[in-house]
PDB file of C-alpha atoms in Angstrom:
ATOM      1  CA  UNK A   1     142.441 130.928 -73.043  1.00  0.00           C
ATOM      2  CA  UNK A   2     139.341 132.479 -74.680  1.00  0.00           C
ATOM      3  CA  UNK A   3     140.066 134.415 -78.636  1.00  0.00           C
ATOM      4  CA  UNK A   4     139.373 137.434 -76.607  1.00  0.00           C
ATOM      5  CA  UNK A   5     141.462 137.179 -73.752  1.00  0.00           C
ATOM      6  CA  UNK A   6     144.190 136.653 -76.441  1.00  0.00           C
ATOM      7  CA  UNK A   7     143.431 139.614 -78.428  1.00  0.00           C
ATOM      8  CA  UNK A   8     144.347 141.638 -75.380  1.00  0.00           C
ATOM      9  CA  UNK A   9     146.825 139.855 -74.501  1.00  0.00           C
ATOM     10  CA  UNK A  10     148.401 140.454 -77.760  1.00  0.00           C
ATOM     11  CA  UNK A  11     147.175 144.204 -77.371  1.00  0.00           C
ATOM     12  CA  UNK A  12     148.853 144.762 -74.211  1.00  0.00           C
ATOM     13  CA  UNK A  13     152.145 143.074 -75.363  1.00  0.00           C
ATOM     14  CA  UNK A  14     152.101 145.291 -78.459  1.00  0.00           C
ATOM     15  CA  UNK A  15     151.623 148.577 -76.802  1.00  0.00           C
ATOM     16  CA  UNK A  16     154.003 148.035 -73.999  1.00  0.00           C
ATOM     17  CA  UNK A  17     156.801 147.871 -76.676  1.00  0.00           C
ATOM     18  CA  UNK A  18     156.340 150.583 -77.848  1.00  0.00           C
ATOM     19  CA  UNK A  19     156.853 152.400 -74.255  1.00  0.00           C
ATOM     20  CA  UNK A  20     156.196 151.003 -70.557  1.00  0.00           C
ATOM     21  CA  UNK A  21     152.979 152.201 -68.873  1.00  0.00           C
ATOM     22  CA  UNK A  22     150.962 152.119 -66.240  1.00  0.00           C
ATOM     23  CA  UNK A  23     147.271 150.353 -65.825  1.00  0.00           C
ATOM     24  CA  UNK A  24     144.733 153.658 -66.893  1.00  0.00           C
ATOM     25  CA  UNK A  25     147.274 154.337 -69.350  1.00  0.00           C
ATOM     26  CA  UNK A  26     147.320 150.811 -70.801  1.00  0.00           C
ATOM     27  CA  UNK A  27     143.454 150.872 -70.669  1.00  0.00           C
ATOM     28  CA  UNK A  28     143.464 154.395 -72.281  1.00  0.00           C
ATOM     29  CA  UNK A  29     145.570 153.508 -74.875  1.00  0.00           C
ATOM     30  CA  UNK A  30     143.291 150.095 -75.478  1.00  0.00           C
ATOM     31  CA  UNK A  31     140.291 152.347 -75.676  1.00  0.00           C
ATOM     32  CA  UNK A  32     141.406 155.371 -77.516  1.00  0.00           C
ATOM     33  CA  UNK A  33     143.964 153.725 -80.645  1.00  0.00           C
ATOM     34  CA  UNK A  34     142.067 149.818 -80.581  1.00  0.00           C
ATOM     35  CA  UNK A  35     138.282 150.876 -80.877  1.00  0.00           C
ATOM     36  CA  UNK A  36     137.462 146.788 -80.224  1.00  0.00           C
ATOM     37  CA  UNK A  37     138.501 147.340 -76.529  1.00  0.00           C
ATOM     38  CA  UNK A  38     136.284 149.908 -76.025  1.00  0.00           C
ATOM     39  CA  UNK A  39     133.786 147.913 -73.911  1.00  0.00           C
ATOM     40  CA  UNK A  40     136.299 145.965 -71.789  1.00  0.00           C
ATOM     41  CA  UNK A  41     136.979 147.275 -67.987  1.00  0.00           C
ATOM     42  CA  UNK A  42     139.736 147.522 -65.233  1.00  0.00           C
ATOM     43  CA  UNK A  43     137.938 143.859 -63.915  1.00  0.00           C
ATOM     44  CA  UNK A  44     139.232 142.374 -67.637  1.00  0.00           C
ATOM     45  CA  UNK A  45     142.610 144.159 -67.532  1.00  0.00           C
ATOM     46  CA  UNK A  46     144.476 143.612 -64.404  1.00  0.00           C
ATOM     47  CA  UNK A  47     143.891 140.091 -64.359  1.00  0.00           C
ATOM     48  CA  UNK A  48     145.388 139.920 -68.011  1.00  0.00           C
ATOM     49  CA  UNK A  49     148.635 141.849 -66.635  1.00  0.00           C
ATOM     50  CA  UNK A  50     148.945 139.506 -64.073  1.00  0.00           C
ATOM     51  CA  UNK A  51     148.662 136.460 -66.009  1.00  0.00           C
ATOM     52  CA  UNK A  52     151.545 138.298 -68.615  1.00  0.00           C
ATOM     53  CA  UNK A  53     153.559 138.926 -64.917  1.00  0.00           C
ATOM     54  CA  UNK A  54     153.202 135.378 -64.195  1.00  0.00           C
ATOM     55  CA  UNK A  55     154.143 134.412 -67.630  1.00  0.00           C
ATOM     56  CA  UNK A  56     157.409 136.054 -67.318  1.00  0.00           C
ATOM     57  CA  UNK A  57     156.617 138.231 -70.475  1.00  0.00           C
ATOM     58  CA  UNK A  58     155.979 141.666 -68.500  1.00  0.00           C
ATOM     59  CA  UNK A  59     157.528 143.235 -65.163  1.00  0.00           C
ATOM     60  CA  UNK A  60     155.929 145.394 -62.686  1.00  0.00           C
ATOM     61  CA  UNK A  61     158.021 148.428 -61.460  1.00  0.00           C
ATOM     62  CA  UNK A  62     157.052 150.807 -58.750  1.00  0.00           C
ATOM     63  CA  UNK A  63     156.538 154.551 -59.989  1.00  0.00           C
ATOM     64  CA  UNK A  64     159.586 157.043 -59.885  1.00  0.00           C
ATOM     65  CA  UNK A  65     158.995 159.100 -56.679  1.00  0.00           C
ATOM     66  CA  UNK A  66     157.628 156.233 -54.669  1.00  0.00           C
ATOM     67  CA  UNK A  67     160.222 154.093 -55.798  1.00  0.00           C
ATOM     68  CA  UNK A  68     162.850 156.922 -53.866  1.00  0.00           C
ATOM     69  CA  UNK A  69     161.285 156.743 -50.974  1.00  0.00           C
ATOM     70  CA  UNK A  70     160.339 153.086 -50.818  1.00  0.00           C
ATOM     71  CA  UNK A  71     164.544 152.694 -50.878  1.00  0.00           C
ATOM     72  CA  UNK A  72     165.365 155.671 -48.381  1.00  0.00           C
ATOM     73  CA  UNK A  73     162.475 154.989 -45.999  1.00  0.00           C
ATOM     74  CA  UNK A  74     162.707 151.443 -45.881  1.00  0.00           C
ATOM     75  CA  UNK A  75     160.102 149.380 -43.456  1.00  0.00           C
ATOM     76  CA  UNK A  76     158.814 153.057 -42.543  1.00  0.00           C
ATOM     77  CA  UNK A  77     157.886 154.164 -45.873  1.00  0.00           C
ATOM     78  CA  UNK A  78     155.520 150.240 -46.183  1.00  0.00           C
ATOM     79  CA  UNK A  79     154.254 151.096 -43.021  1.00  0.00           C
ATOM     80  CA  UNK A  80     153.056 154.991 -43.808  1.00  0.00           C
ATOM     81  CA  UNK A  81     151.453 153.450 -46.755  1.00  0.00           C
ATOM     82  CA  UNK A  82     149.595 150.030 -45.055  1.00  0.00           C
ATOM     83  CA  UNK A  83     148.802 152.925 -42.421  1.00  0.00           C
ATOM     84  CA  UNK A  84     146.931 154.605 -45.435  1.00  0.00           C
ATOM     85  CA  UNK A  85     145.594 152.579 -47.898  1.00  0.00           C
ATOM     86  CA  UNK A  86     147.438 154.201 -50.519  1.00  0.00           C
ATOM     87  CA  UNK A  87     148.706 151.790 -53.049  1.00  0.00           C
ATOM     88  CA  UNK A  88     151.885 152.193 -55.203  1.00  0.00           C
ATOM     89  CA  UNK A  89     151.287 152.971 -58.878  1.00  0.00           C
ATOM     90  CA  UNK A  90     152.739 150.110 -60.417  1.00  0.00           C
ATOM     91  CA  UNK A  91     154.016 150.687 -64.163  1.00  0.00           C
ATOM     92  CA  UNK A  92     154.481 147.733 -66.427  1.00  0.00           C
ATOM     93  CA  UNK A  93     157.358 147.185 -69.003  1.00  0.00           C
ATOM     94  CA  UNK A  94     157.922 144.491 -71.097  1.00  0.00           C
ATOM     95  CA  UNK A  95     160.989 141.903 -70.599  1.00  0.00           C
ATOM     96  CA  UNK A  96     163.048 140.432 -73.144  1.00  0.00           C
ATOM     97  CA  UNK A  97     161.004 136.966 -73.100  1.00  0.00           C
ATOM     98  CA  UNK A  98     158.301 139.449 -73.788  1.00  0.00           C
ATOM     99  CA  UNK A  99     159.221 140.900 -76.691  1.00  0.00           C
ATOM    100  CA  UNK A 100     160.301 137.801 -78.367  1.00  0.00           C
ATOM    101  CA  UNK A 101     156.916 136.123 -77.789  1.00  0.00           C
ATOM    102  CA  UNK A 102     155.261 139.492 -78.919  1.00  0.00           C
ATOM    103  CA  UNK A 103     157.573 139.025 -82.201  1.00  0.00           C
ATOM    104  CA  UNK A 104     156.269 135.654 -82.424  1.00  0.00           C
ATOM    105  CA  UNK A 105     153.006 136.407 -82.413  1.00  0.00           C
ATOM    106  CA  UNK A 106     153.287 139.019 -84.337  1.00  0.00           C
ATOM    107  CA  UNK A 107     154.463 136.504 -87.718  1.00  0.00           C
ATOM    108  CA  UNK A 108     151.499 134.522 -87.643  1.00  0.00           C
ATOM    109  CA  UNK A 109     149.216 134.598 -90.536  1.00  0.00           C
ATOM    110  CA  UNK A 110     146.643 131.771 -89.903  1.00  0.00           C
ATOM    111  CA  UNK A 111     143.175 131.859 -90.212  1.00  0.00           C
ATOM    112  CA  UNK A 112     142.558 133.236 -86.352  1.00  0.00           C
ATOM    113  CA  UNK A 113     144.479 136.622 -87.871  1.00  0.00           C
ATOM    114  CA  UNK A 114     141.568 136.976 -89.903  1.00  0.00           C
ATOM    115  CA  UNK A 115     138.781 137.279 -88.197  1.00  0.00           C
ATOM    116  CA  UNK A 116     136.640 140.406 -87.170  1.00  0.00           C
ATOM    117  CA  UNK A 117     138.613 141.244 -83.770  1.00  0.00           C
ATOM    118  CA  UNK A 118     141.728 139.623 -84.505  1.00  0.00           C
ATOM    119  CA  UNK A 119     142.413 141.983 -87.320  1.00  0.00           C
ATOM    120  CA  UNK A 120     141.833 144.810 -86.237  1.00  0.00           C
ATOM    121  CA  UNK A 121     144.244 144.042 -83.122  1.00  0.00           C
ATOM    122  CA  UNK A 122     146.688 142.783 -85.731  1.00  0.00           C
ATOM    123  CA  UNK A 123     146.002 145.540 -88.484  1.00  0.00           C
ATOM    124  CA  UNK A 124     146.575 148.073 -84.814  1.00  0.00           C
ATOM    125  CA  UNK A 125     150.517 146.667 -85.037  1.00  0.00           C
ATOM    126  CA  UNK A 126     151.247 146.965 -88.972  1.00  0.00           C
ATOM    127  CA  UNK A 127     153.865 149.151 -88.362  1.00  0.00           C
ATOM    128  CA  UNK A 128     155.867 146.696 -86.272  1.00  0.00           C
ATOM    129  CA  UNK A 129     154.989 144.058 -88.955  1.00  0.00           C
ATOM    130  CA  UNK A 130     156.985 142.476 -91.389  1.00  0.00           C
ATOM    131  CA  UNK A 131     155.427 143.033 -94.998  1.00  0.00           C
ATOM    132  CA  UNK A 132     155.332 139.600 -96.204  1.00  0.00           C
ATOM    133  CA  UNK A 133     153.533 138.995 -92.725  1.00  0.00           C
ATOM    134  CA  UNK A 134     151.310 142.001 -93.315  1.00  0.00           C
ATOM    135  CA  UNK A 135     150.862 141.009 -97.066  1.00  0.00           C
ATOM    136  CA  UNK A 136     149.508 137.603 -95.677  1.00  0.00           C
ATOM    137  CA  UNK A 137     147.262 138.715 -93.164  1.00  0.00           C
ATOM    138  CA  UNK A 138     145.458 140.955 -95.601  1.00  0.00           C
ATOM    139  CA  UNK A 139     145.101 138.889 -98.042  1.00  0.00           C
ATOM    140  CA  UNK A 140     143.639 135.682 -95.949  1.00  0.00           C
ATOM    141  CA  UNK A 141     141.258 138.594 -94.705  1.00  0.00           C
ATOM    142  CA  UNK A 142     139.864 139.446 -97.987  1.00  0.00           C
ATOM    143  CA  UNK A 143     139.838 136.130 -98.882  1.00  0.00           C
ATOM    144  CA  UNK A 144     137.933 135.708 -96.037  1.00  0.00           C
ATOM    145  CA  UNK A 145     135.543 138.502 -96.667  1.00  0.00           C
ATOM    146  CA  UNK A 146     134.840 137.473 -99.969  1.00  0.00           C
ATOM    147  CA  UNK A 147     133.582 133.788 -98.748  1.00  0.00           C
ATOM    148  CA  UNK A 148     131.450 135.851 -96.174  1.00  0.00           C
ATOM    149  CA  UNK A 149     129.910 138.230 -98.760  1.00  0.00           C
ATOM    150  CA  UNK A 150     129.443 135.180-101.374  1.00  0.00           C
ATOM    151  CA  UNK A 151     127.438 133.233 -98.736  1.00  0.00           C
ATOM    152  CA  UNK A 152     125.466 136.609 -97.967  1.00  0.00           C
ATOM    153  CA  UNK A 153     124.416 136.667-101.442  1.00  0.00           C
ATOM    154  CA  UNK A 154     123.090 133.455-101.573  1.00  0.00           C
ATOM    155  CA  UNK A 155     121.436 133.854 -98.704  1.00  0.00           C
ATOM    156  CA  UNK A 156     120.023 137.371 -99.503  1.00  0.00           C
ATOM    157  CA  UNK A 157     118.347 135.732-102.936  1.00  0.00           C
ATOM    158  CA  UNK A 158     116.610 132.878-101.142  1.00  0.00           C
ATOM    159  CA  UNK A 159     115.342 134.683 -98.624  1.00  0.00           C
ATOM    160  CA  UNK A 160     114.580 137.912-100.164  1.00  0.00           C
ATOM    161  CA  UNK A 161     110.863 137.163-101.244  1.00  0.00           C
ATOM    162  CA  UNK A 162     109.792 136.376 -97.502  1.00  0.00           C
ATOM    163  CA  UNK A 163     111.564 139.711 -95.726  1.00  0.00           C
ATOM    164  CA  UNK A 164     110.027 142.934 -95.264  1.00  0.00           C
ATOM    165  CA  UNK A 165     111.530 146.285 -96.476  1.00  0.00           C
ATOM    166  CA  UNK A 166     113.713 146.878 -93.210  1.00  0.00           C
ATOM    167  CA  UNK A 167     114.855 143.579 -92.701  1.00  0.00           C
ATOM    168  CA  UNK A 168     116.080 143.902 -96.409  1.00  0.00           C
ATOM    169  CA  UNK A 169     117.670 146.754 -95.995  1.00  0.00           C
ATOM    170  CA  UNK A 170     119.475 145.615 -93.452  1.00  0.00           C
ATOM    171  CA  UNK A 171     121.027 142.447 -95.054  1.00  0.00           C
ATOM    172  CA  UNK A 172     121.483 145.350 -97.698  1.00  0.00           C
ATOM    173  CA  UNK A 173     123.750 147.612 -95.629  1.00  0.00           C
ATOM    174  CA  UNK A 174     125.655 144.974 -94.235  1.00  0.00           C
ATOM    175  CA  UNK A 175     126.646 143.496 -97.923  1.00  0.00           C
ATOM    176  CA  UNK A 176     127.899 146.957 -98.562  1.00  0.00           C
ATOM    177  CA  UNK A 177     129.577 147.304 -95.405  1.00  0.00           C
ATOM    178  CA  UNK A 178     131.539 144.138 -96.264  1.00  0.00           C
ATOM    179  CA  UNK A 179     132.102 144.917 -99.715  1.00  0.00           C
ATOM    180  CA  UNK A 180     133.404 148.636 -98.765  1.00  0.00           C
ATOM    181  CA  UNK A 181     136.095 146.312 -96.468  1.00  0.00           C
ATOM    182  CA  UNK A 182     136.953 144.476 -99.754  1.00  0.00           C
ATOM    183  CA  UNK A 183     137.730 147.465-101.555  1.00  0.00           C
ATOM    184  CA  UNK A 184     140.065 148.748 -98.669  1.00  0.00           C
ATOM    185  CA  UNK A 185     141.623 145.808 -98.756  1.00  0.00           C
ATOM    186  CA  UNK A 186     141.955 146.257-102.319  1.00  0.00           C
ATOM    187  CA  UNK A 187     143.368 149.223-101.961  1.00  0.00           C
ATOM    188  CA  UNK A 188     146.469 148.131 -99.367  1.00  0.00           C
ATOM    189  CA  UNK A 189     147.185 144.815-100.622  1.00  0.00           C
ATOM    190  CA  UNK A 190     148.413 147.020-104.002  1.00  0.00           C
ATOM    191  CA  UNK A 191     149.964 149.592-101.778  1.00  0.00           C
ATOM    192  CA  UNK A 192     151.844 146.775-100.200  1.00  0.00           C
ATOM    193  CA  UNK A 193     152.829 145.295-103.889  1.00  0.00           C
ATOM    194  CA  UNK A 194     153.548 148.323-105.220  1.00  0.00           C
ATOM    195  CA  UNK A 195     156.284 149.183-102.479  1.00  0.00           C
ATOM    196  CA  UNK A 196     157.892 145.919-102.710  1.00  0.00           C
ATOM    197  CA  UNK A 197     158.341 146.102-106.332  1.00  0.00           C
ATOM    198  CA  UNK A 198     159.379 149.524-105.859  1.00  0.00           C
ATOM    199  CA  UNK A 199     162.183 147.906-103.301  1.00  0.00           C
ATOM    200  CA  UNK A 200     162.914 145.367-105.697  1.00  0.00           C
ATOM    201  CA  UNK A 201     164.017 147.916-109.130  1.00  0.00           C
ATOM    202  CA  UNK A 202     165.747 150.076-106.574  1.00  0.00           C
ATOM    203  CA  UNK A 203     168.185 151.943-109.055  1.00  0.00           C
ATOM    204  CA  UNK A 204     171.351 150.430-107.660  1.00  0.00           C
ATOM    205  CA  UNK A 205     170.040 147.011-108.227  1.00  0.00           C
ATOM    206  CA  UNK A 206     170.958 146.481-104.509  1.00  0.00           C
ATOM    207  CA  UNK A 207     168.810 144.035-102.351  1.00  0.00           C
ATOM    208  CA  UNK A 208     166.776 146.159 -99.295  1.00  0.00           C
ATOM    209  CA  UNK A 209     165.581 144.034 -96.317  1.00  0.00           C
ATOM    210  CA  UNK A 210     161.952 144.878 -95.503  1.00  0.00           C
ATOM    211  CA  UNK A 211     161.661 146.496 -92.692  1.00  0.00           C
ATOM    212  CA  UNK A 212     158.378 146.570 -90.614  1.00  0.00           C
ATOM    213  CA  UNK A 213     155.812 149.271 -90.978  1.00  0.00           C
ATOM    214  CA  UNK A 214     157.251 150.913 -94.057  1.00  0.00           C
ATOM    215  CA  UNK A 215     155.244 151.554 -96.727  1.00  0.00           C
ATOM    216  CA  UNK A 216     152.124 149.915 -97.253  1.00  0.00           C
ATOM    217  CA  UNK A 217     149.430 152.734 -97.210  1.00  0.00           C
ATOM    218  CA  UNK A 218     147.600 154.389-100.033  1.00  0.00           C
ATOM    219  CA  UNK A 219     149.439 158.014-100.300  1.00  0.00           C
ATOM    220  CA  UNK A 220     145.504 159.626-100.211  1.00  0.00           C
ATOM    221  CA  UNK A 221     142.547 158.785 -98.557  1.00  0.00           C
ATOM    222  CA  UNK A 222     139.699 160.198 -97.959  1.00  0.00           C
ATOM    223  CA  UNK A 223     137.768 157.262 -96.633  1.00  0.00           C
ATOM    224  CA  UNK A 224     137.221 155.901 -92.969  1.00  0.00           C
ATOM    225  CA  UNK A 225     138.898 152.976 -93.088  1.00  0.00           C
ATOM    226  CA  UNK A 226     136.053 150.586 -92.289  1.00  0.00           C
ATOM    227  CA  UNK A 227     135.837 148.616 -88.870  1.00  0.00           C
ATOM    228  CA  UNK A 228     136.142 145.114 -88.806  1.00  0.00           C
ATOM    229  CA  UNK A 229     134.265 144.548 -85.350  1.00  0.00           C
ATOM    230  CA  UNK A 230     131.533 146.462 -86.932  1.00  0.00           C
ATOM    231  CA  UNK A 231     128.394 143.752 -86.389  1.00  0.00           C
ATOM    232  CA  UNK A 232     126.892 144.716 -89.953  1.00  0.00           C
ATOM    233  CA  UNK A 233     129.749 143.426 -91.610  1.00  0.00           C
ATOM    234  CA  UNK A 234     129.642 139.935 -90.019  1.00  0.00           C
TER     235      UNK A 234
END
């Protein structure tokens, strides 16, 4: 399997917990709330749901209305439809052996949840995340980052002397762009401390159980969080 057939494999897994949807709705969702899909097509989808199918980890139901029919009408109700091409909307959900490998994936924190499209898939499910699993993840990401933006640097000082204005302002913008990604980072990795200290001196002194997606995110912001698929940044 190829890192970005597993990215949307993840992807798909992740959004079909949350509710059980249909194939333009799946890509919809893939296109409108996880910007790195935005390129994929239909041809890259389908194939993915039917490996998941095959896999055991999703079902595919027949839509409401056409469902009816296909149990009142019987052999009649195929034939109408071979008759006219139509096809049956087919909705996916996810089964139980879904959901438990989407939970699995979901706790790793190695170094594949770090890179540029990986994160943002994962970073797309914090709020089904564990915090110590979220904690993890963001920081092997800014400590991943950091190496990046160190090696940029040393780069950018050998070579500096033999590029031409726009060439260095390029290397330019996409130190900042990696350094602005830093700083977020920054920024949640605290927010993510400071709840789980705030857990911890709970006035009762009683133990809390984290519990994903809560907490986590800086109160205000008025930045754009920063995108880690953007090609700048790499």
């Amino acid at each position: 399997m190829s890192r970005r057939s597993g990215i949307l494999e993840f992807a798909v897994l992740g959004l079909l917990r949350e509710s059980p949807m249909h194939g333009y709705e799946l890509r919809k969702r893939l296109n409108t709330s996880l910007g790195i899909f935005r390129a994929f097509s239909y041809g890259t989808l389908y194939p993915c749901l039917k490996t998941l199918v095959a896999s055991g980890w999703l079902i595919e139901e027949p839509v409401g209305d056409q469902a009816d029919s296909a149990s009142v009408a019987g052999r009649s109700s195929a034939a109408s439809s071979s008759l006219t091409g139509r096809r049956a909307k087919i909705v996916y959900r996810l089964t139980a052996e879904g959901k438990e490998h989407f939970e699995e994936l979901l706790s790793h924190t190695g170094p594949d949840s770090w890179e540029d499209e990986h994160f943002a898939a994962r970073f797309a499910f914090f709020g089904q995340t564990e915090r110590d699993v979220r904690m993890r993840v963001l920081e092997g990401r800014r400590s991943r980052l950091e190496e990046r933006l160190e090696k940029m640097r040393a780069s950018l000082a050998r070579t500096r002397e033999r590029l031409d204005d726009y060439t260095l302002e390029l290397q330019r913008h996409g130190m900042e762009s990696v350094e602005r990604e830093v700083r977020w980072l920054n920024e949640l990795i605290e927010s993510e401390r400071s709840g789980r200290d705030r857990r911890r001196s709970s006035p009762d002194g009683s133990a809390q159980q984290d519990t994903p997606g809560e907490g986590g995110l800086p109160r205000h912001r008025d930045d754009v969080p920063p995108d880690p698929s953007d090609d700048t940044a790499k």
